[in-house]
CSV table of C-alpha atoms in Angstrom, one decimal:
chain,number,residue,atom,x,y,z
A,1,MET,CA,196.5,27.4,66.0
A,2,ARG,CA,197.1,27.7,69.7
A,3,GLU,CA,197.1,31.5,69.6
A,4,GLU,CA,193.9,31.5,67.6
A,5,SER,CA,192.3,29.3,70.3
A,6,VAL,CA,193.3,31.7,73.0
A,7,ASN,CA,191.9,34.7,71.1
A,8,GLU,CA,188.7,32.8,70.7
A,9,PHE,CA,188.7,32.1,74.4
A,10,ILE,CA,188.9,35.7,75.4
A,11,ASN,CA,185.8,36.5,73.3
A,12,SER,CA,183.9,33.5,74.6
A,13,ARG,CA,181.6,32.8,77.5
A,14,TYR,CA,184.3,30.7,79.1
A,15,CYS,CA,186.4,33.8,79.6
A,16,LEU,CA,183.4,35.6,81.1
A,17,LEU,CA,182.9,32.6,83.5
A,18,THR,CA,186.6,32.7,84.4
A,19,MET,CA,186.6,36.5,85.1
A,20,ALA,CA,183.3,36.0,87.1
A,21,VAL,CA,185.0,33.4,89.3
A,22,VAL,CA,188.0,35.6,89.9
A,23,ALA,CA,185.8,38.6,90.6
A,24,ILE,CA,183.6,36.7,93.1
A,25,GLY,CA,186.8,35.5,94.9
A,26,MET,CA,188.2,39.0,95.1
A,27,SER,CA,184.9,40.4,96.3
A,28,TYR,CA,184.6,37.8,99.1
A,29,PHE,CA,188.1,38.5,100.2
A,30,PHE,CA,187.5,42.3,100.3
A,31,ASN,CA,184.3,41.7,102.4
A,32,LEU,CA,186.1,39.4,104.9
A,33,ALA,CA,189.0,41.8,105.2
A,34,GLY,CA,186.8,44.9,105.5
A,35,ILE,CA,188.6,46.7,102.7
A,36,GLY,CA,186.7,49.4,100.9
A,37,ALA,CA,184.5,52.4,101.5
A,38,PRO,CA,181.0,52.0,100.1
A,39,THR,CA,179.2,54.6,98.0
A,40,VAL,CA,176.2,56.1,99.9
A,41,SER,CA,173.1,57.2,98.1
A,42,LYS,CA,172.2,60.9,98.4
A,43,GLY,CA,168.7,62.1,97.8
A,44,LEU,CA,165.3,63.0,99.3
A,45,LEU,CA,164.7,59.4,100.2
A,46,PRO,CA,168.2,58.0,100.4
A,47,VAL,CA,168.8,54.3,101.2
A,48,ARG,CA,170.5,54.3,104.6
A,49,LEU,CA,171.7,50.8,105.4
A,50,ALA,CA,174.5,49.9,107.7
A,51,VAL,CA,177.6,48.3,106.3
A,52,GLY,CA,177.3,44.6,106.6
A,53,THR,CA,177.5,41.3,104.7
A,54,TYR,CA,176.1,42.8,101.5
A,55,TRP,CA,178.9,41.6,99.2
A,56,ILE,CA,176.6,39.0,97.5
A,57,PHE,CA,174.2,41.8,96.6
A,58,ASN,CA,177.1,43.8,95.2
A,59,VAL,CA,178.2,40.8,93.1
A,60,LEU,CA,174.7,40.2,91.8
A,61,MET,CA,174.1,43.8,90.9
A,62,VAL,CA,177.5,44.0,89.1
A,63,PHE,CA,176.5,40.9,87.1
A,64,ALA,CA,173.1,42.6,86.5
A,65,VAL,CA,174.9,45.5,84.9
A,66,ALA,CA,177.0,43.1,82.8
A,67,LEU,CA,173.7,41.3,81.8
A,68,VAL,CA,172.1,44.5,80.6
A,69,MET,CA,175.3,45.3,78.7
A,70,ARG,CA,174.9,41.9,76.9
A,71,VAL,CA,171.2,42.5,76.2
A,72,LEU,CA,172.0,45.9,74.7
A,73,ASP,CA,174.5,44.4,72.3
A,74,LYS,CA,172.4,41.4,71.5
A,75,ASN,CA,169.4,43.5,70.6
A,76,PHE,CA,171.1,46.3,68.8
A,77,VAL,CA,174.3,44.7,67.6
A,78,PHE,CA,176.5,47.8,67.8
A,79,VAL,CA,179.6,45.5,68.4
A,80,ARG,CA,179.7,44.1,64.9
A,81,GLU,CA,180.9,40.6,65.7
A,82,TYR,CA,179.9,38.1,68.4
A,83,THR,CA,181.8,38.6,71.7
A,84,VAL,CA,181.2,38.9,75.4
A,85,ILE,CA,184.6,40.3,76.1
A,86,TYR,CA,183.0,43.6,77.2
A,87,ALA,CA,181.1,41.7,80.0
A,88,ALA,CA,184.2,39.8,81.1
A,89,TYR,CA,186.3,42.9,81.2
A,90,PHE,CA,183.7,44.9,83.0
A,91,VAL,CA,183.1,42.3,85.7
A,92,LEU,CA,186.8,42.1,86.5
A,93,ALA,CA,187.4,45.8,86.3
A,94,ALA,CA,184.4,46.6,88.6
A,95,MET,CA,185.0,43.9,91.2
A,96,SER,CA,188.7,44.7,91.4
A,97,GLY,CA,187.5,47.8,93.3
A,98,PRO,CA,186.9,46.9,97.0
A,99,ASP,CA,184.4,49.8,97.3
A,100,TYR,CA,182.0,47.7,95.2
A,101,SER,CA,182.2,44.8,97.6
A,102,VAL,CA,181.0,46.4,100.8
A,103,GLY,CA,177.9,48.2,101.8
A,104,TRP,CA,174.7,48.5,99.6
A,105,PRO,CA,175.5,48.4,95.9
A,106,VAL,CA,174.6,52.0,95.1
A,107,ALA,CA,176.9,52.3,92.1
A,108,ALA,CA,175.8,49.1,90.5
A,109,VAL,CA,172.1,49.8,91.0
A,110,ALA,CA,172.6,53.3,89.5
A,111,ASN,CA,174.4,51.9,86.5
A,112,ALA,CA,171.9,49.1,86.0
A,113,VAL,CA,169.1,51.7,85.9
A,114,LEU,CA,171.0,53.9,83.5
A,115,LEU,CA,171.6,51.0,81.1
A,116,LEU,CA,167.9,50.1,81.2
A,117,CYS,CA,167.2,53.7,80.2
A,118,VAL,CA,169.7,53.3,77.3
A,119,LEU,CA,167.9,50.1,76.3
A,120,ILE,CA,164.6,52.1,76.1
A,121,LEU,CA,166.4,54.9,74.3
A,122,PHE,CA,167.9,52.6,71.6
A,123,GLY,CA,164.5,50.9,71.2
A,124,GLY,CA,162.9,54.2,70.1
A,125,TYR,CA,165.4,54.9,67.3
A,126,GLN,CA,163.7,57.1,64.6
A,127,GLN,CA,160.3,56.7,66.2
A,128,ARG,CA,159.7,60.4,66.6
A,129,GLU,CA,155.9,60.1,66.9
A,130,ARG,CA,156.1,57.7,69.8
A,131,ARG,CA,156.9,60.0,72.7
A,132,GLN,CA,156.4,57.3,75.3
A,133,PHE,CA,160.1,56.5,75.0
A,134,LEU,CA,161.1,60.0,76.0
A,135,PHE,CA,158.5,60.1,78.8
A,136,LEU,CA,159.5,56.7,80.2
A,137,VAL,CA,163.2,57.5,80.3
A,138,ALA,CA,162.6,60.9,82.0
A,139,PHE,CA,160.1,59.3,84.4
A,140,ILE,CA,162.6,56.6,85.5
A,141,LEU,CA,165.4,59.0,86.0
A,142,SER,CA,163.2,61.4,87.9
A,143,LEU,CA,161.7,58.7,90.1
A,144,CYS,CA,165.1,57.2,91.0
A,145,SER,CA,166.5,60.7,91.7
A,146,MET,CA,164.5,60.7,94.9
A,147,PHE,CA,166.8,58.0,96.2
A,148,ASP,CA,170.0,59.3,94.6
A,149,TYR,CA,170.3,62.6,92.8
A,150,VAL,CA,172.8,61.2,90.4
A,151,PHE,CA,170.0,60.1,88.1
A,152,ILE,CA,168.6,63.6,87.5
A,153,LEU,CA,172.1,64.8,86.5
A,154,TYR,CA,172.0,62.4,83.6
A,155,VAL,CA,168.9,63.9,82.0
A,156,PRO,CA,170.9,66.3,79.8
A,157,ALA,CA,173.0,63.4,78.4
A,158,PHE,CA,169.8,61.5,77.5
A,159,VAL,CA,168.4,64.7,75.8
A,160,VAL,CA,171.5,64.6,73.6
A,161,GLY,CA,170.7,60.8,73.1
A,162,PHE,CA,167.1,61.6,72.0
A,163,MET,CA,168.6,63.9,69.4
A,164,GLN,CA,171.0,61.2,68.2
A,165,MET,CA,168.2,58.7,68.0
A,166,LYS,CA,166.1,61.2,66.0
A,167,LEU,CA,163.4,61.2,68.7
A,168,PHE,CA,163.6,64.8,69.8
A,169,SER,CA,160.9,67.4,68.9
A,170,PHE,CA,158.9,70.1,70.7
A,171,LYS,CA,156.3,67.6,71.8
A,172,GLY,CA,159.0,65.3,72.8
A,173,PHE,CA,160.5,68.0,75.0
A,174,VAL,CA,157.1,68.4,76.7
A,175,ALA,CA,157.0,64.6,77.2
A,176,ILE,CA,160.4,64.8,78.9
A,177,LEU,CA,159.2,67.6,81.2
A,178,LEU,CA,156.1,65.7,82.1
A,179,GLY,CA,158.1,62.5,82.8
A,180,MET,CA,160.4,64.4,85.2
A,181,ALA,CA,157.5,66.2,86.9
A,182,VAL,CA,155.0,63.3,87.4
A,183,PRO,CA,157.0,61.3,90.1
A,184,TYR,CA,157.5,64.4,92.3
A,185,TRP,CA,153.9,65.6,91.7
A,186,ILE,CA,152.7,62.2,93.0
A,187,VAL,CA,155.0,62.2,96.0
A,188,LEU,CA,154.2,65.8,96.9
A,189,GLY,CA,150.5,65.0,96.5
A,190,ILE,CA,150.6,62.2,99.0
A,191,GLY,CA,152.6,64.3,101.4
A,192,ALA,CA,155.7,62.2,101.5
A,193,PHE,CA,157.7,65.5,101.6
A,194,SER,CA,157.1,69.2,100.9
A,195,LEU,CA,158.3,71.7,98.4
A,196,ALA,CA,160.7,73.1,101.1
A,197,ASP,CA,162.5,69.7,101.0
A,198,LEU,CA,163.3,70.0,97.4
A,199,GLU,CA,166.9,71.1,96.8
A,200,PHE,CA,169.1,70.7,93.7
A,201,PRO,CA,172.4,69.1,94.5
A,202,VAL,CA,175.4,71.5,94.9
A,203,LEU,CA,178.0,70.8,92.2
A,204,LYS,CA,181.4,72.5,92.5
A,205,ILE,CA,185.0,72.1,91.6
A,206,SER,CA,186.9,72.1,94.9
A,207,LYS,CA,190.5,71.1,95.5
A,208,GLU,CA,189.7,70.5,99.2
A,209,LEU,CA,186.8,68.2,98.3
A,210,TYR,CA,188.9,66.3,95.9
A,211,PHE,CA,191.6,65.6,98.6
A,212,GLN,CA,188.8,64.7,101.0
A,213,GLU,CA,187.0,62.2,98.7
A,214,LEU,CA,189.8,60.7,96.6
A,215,ARG,CA,192.4,58.3,97.7
A,216,PRO,CA,195.6,57.4,95.8
A,217,HIS,CA,194.2,54.1,94.5
A,218,ASP,CA,191.1,55.9,93.3
A,219,LEU,CA,193.3,57.9,91.0
A,220,TYR,CA,195.1,54.8,89.7
A,221,ARG,CA,191.7,53.3,88.7
A,222,LEU,CA,190.5,56.6,87.2
A,223,ALA,CA,193.8,56.9,85.2
A,224,LEU,CA,193.5,53.4,84.0
A,225,VAL,CA,189.9,53.6,82.7
A,226,LEU,CA,190.6,57.0,81.1
A,227,VAL,CA,193.7,55.6,79.3
A,228,VAL,CA,191.9,52.4,78.2
A,229,GLY,CA,188.8,54.2,77.1
A,230,THR,CA,190.6,57.1,75.3
A,231,VAL,CA,193.3,55.1,73.5
A,232,LEU,CA,191.1,52.3,72.3
A,233,GLY,CA,188.3,54.8,71.6
A,234,VAL,CA,190.5,56.8,69.3
A,235,ALA,CA,191.8,53.6,67.6
A,236,ASN,CA,188.2,52.4,67.0
A,237,MET,CA,186.9,55.7,65.8
A,238,PHE,CA,188.2,55.4,62.3
A,239,LYS,CA,186.4,52.1,61.8
A,240,LEU,CA,183.2,53.1,63.7
A,241,ILE,CA,182.5,56.1,61.5
A,242,SER,CA,182.2,53.8,58.5
A,243,TYR,CA,179.3,51.9,60.2
A,244,ARG,CA,175.7,52.7,59.1
A,245,LEU,CA,174.0,55.7,60.8
A,246,GLN,CA,172.0,53.7,63.3
A,247,LEU,CA,175.1,51.9,64.7
A,248,ARG,CA,177.0,55.2,64.7
A,249,SER,CA,174.2,56.7,66.8
A,250,TYR,CA,174.3,53.8,69.3
A,251,ASN,CA,178.1,53.9,69.7
A,252,GLY,CA,178.1,57.7,69.7
A,253,PHE,CA,175.8,57.8,72.6
A,254,PHE,CA,178.2,55.8,74.7
A,255,THR,CA,180.9,58.4,73.8
A,256,VAL,CA,178.5,61.1,75.0
A,257,ILE,CA,177.9,59.2,78.2
A,258,ALA,CA,181.6,58.8,78.8
A,259,VAL,CA,182.5,62.5,78.2
A,260,TYR,CA,179.5,63.7,80.2
A,261,THR,CA,180.3,61.3,83.1
A,262,LEU,CA,183.8,62.7,83.2
A,263,LEU,CA,182.4,66.2,83.5
A,264,LEU,CA,180.1,65.1,86.3
A,265,LEU,CA,183.0,63.5,88.1
A,266,LEU,CA,184.8,66.8,88.1
A,267,LEU,CA,181.7,68.6,89.4
A,268,ASP,CA,180.4,65.9,91.8
A,269,ILE,CA,183.4,64.0,93.2
A,270,ARG,CA,181.3,62.7,96.1
A,271,ASN,CA,179.8,60.2,93.8
A,272,PHE,CA,183.1,59.0,92.4
A,273,GLY,CA,182.3,55.3,92.8
A,274,THR,CA,179.1,55.6,90.6
A,275,TYR,CA,180.8,57.6,87.9
A,276,LEU,CA,183.9,55.3,87.8
A,277,MET,CA,181.7,52.3,87.2
A,278,THR,CA,179.9,54.2,84.4
A,279,LEU,CA,183.3,55.0,82.8
A,280,ASN,CA,184.2,51.3,83.0
A,281,VAL,CA,181.0,50.3,81.2
A,282,CYS,CA,181.9,52.7,78.3
A,283,ALA,CA,185.5,51.5,78.3
A,284,SER,CA,184.5,47.9,78.2
A,285,TYR,CA,182.6,48.4,75.0
A,286,GLN,CA,185.6,50.1,73.5
A,287,VAL,CA,187.6,47.0,74.5
A,288,ALA,CA,185.1,44.8,72.7
A,289,HIS,CA,185.2,47.0,69.5
A,290,PHE,CA,189.0,47.0,69.5
A,291,PHE,CA,189.3,43.2,69.8
A,292,THR,CA,186.7,42.6,67.1
A,293,ILE,CA,188.0,45.3,64.7
A,294,TYR,CA,191.8,44.5,65.0
A,295,LYS,CA,192.3,40.8,64.8
A,296,MET,CA,195.9,40.7,66.2
A,297,GLN,CA,197.6,37.4,66.3
A,298,ARG,CA,198.6,38.0,69.9
A,299,GLY,CA,195.6,40.1,70.9
A,300,TYR,CA,195.1,38.0,74.0
A,301,VAL,CA,198.4,39.4,75.4
A,302,LEU,CA,196.9,42.9,75.5
A,303,PHE,CA,193.7,41.6,77.1
A,304,PHE,CA,195.6,39.9,79.9
A,305,ILE,CA,197.8,43.1,80.3
A,306,LEU,CA,194.5,45.1,80.8
A,307,ILE,CA,193.3,42.5,83.4
A,308,ILE,CA,196.6,42.6,85.3
A,309,ALA,CA,196.6,46.4,85.2
A,310,ASN,CA,193.2,46.4,86.9
A,311,ILE,CA,194.3,43.9,89.6
A,312,ALA,CA,197.5,45.9,90.1
A,313,CYS,CA,195.4,48.9,91.2
A,314,LEU,CA,194.7,46.8,94.4
A,315,ILE,CA,198.3,46.8,95.5
A,316,PRO,CA,198.2,49.9,97.7
A,317,GLU,CA,195.1,48.7,99.5
A,318,ILE,CA,196.5,45.2,100.0
A,319,MET,CA,199.7,46.6,101.3
A,320,ASP,CA,197.8,48.9,103.8
A,321,PHE,CA,195.8,45.9,104.9
A,322,PHE,CA,198.9,43.8,105.7
A,323,ARG,CA,200.5,46.7,107.5
A,324,LEU,CA,197.7,46.8,110.1
């Protein structure tokens, strides 16, 4: 009975509250200690703000991402049983990274916007004649790409999503092109910048760039999210393929996002922080599927092992801090 209660706890809002308190405490410590290197937006109109006491904005935006994750599941029920374990795991996994506690919350804002686009995408399932869904997603991604080019890189992934949701058609393709063009057309029309300023981001695989951008603890976090997402994803796959088509489409899109994000990470390592958070979103849903599909008597042990593993990734940074 006691073990059943603990398993119920990890799926409940009380676990989410506990993880939130721990995450806020860690974030505040990182901010006071000055640990972490913030992600900086890169675009035509990038947000250039000095590093300061922005930790509360980071916390709020990470919780905003978790909130949209909850709204997605509540509206489309692609996790078959009630749980908020994905939000609890995501909050802890994200905030155990010091980079998300300093500077302006570029990664969290980017992921919040991407999930809002997913919300629109899922809402248009099998409504092929209503092309406003395609236009709106393309418009949002194009508009936000002026502040950070990461958004425009996700357009191909959403095109695949339109196909999965049975929304794509020739007229839908035109709607996507119009959605991408309108924000730039408006901004060019008012003279905010000229055609000469437009430049597609340079994507490349470079060993030198990897060594320059990645630190050892970044690799630990990347390895952890890949192991969690891949192992649990494979374990869940055999059950998820038995779901009805609509739920398979929803869950399949998160698989597309995860694989596509990993590809972007290889090509655009300068935005490692944004892509790592996106991978954590996808892995968190796999955690939720696993704990609702496989009702292990001591499942809570695995959950706490995952939490400890995320916190353990902090050890190199904490040791470096105390050496100074």
